[in-house]
C-alpha positions as MATLAB code, in Angstrom:
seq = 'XXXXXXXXXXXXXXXXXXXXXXXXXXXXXXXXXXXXXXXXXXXXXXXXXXXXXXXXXXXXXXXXXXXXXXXXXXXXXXXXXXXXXXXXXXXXXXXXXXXXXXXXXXXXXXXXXXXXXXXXXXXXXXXXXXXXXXXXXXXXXXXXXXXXXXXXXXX';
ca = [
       0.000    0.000    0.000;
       1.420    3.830   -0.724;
       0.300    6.332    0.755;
       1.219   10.009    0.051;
       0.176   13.614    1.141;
      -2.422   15.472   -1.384;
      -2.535   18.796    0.819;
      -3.031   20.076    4.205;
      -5.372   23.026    5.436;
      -3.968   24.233    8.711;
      -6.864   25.379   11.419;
      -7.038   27.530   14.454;
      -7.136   24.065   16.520;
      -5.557   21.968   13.953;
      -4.907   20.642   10.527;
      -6.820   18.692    8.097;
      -5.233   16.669    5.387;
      -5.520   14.785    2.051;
      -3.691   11.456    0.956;
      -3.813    9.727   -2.103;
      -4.209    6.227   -1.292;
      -3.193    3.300   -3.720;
      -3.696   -0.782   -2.850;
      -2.122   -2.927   -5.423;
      -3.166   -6.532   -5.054;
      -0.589   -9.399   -6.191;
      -3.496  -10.732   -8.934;
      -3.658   -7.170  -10.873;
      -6.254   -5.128   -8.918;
      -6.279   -1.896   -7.855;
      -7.570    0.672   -5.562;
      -6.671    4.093   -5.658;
      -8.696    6.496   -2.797;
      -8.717    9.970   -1.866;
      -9.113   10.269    2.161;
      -9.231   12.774    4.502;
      -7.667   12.554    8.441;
      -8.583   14.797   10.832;
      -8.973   15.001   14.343;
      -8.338   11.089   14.832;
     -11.053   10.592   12.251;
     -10.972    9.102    8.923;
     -13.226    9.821    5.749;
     -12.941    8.385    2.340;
     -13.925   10.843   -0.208;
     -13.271    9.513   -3.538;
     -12.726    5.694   -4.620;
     -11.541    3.974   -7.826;
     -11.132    0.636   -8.343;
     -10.164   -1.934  -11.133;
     -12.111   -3.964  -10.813;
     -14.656   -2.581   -8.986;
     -15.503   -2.820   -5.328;
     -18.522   -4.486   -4.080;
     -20.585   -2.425   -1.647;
     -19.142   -4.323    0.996;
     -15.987   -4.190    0.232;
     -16.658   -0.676    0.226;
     -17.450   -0.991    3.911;
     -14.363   -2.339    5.000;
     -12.092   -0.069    2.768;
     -11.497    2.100    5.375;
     -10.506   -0.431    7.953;
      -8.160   -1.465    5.177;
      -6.448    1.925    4.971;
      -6.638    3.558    8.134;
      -3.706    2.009    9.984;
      -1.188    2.686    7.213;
      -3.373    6.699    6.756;
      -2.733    7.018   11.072;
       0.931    6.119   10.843;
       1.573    8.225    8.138;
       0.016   10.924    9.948;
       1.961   10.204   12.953;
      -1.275    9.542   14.737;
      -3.080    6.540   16.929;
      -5.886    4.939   15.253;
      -8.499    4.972   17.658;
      -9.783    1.579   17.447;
      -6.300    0.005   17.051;
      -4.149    2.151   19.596;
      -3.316   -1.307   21.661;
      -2.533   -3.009   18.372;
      -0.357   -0.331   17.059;
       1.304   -0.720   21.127;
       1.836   -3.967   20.482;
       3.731   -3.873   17.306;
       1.041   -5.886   15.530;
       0.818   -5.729   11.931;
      -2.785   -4.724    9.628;
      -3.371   -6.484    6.661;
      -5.111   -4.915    3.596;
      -7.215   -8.196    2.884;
      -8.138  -10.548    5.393;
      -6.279  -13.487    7.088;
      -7.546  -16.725    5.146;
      -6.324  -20.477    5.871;
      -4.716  -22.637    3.049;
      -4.594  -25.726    2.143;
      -7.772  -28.036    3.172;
      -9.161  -25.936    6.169;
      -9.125  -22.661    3.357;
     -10.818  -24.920    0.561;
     -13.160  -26.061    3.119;
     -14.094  -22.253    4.643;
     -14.586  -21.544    1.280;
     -17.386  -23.864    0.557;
     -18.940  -23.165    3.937;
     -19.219  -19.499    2.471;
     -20.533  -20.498   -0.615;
     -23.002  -22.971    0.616;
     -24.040  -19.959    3.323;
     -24.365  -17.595    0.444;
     -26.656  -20.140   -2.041;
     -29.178  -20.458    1.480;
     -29.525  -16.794    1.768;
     -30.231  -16.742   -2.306;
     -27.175  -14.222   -2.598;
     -24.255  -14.597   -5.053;
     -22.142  -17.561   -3.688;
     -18.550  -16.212   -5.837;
     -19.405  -12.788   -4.787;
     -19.641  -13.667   -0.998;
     -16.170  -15.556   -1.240;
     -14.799  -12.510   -2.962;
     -15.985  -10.430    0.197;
     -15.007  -13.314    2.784;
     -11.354  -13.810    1.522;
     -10.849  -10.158   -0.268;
      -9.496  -11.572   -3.419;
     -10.795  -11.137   -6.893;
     -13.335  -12.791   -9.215;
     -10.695  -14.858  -11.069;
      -8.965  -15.902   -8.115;
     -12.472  -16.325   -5.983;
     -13.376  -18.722   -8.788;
     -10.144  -20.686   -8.580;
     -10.753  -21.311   -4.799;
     -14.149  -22.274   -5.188;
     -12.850  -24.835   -8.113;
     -10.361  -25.698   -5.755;
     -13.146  -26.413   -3.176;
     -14.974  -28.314   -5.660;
     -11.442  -30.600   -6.229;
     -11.275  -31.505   -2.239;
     -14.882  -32.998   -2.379;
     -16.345  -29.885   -0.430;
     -19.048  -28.629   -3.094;
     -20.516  -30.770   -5.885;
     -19.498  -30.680   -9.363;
     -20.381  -28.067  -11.526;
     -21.867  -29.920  -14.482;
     -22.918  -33.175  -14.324;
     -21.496  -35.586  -16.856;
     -23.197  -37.695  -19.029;
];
């Protein structure tokens, strides 16, 4: 993730200031935002993505960013002062097992998702934070381990 000043307004109590934001994802994708940190706050104003963001990875985009936004502010996040104490490292997508336990989370999302009649590739997208081509390949993966049925069924 980079993260680079924009501009700064200075204030009679303090500043406000602008940073471009870019996350570039090992599989191609890309997320370039323009926030805004003041007073211990954070607000996304503009987002681009390729490809696009669902709206709930929309949600979490600014949990994504806001550790790296803080420290390059020389600030405290807020919600992860003991973390930052700690020395513990954010990650811009979530933690997700490999191997068998990963393929097998996996289906557990997509079965979830076909249940609640939502799209099952678009909920792992959201659960792991990877793209559609690579969601896909887990979910095949998945399908190799014996977790979901087969796609098509031979004849």
């Amino acid at each position: 993730m980079s993260v680079w000043p924009a501009w700064e307004v200075q204030e009679h109590d303090g500043a406000t200031s602008w940073f471009h934001v870019r996350l570039a994802f090992p599989d191609g994708a890309r997320v370039d935002a323009l926030a805004v940190v003041s007073e211990q706050q954070l607000s996304v104003e503009d987002v681009r993505a390729q490809p696009a963001l669902s709206l709930d990875d929309l949600t979490v985009l600014a949990d994504w960013i806001e550790g790296p936004l803080f420290d390059a502010c020389g600030l405290e996040s807020p919600e992860t002062g003991e973390e930052a104490e700690s020395g513990g490292a954010r990650r811009a997508r979530p933690a997700w097992p490999r191997g068998i336990e990963g393929r097998w989370q996996i289906a557990q999302e997509y079965r979830a998702a076909q249940e609640e009649g939502v799209d099952p590739v678009l909920a792992v997208m959201c659960a792991t934070g990877h793209s559609r081509r690579r969601s896909l390949r887990l979910i095949s993966q998945a399908r190799d381990a014996g977790f979901l049925t087969p796609r098509h069924a031979r004849r």
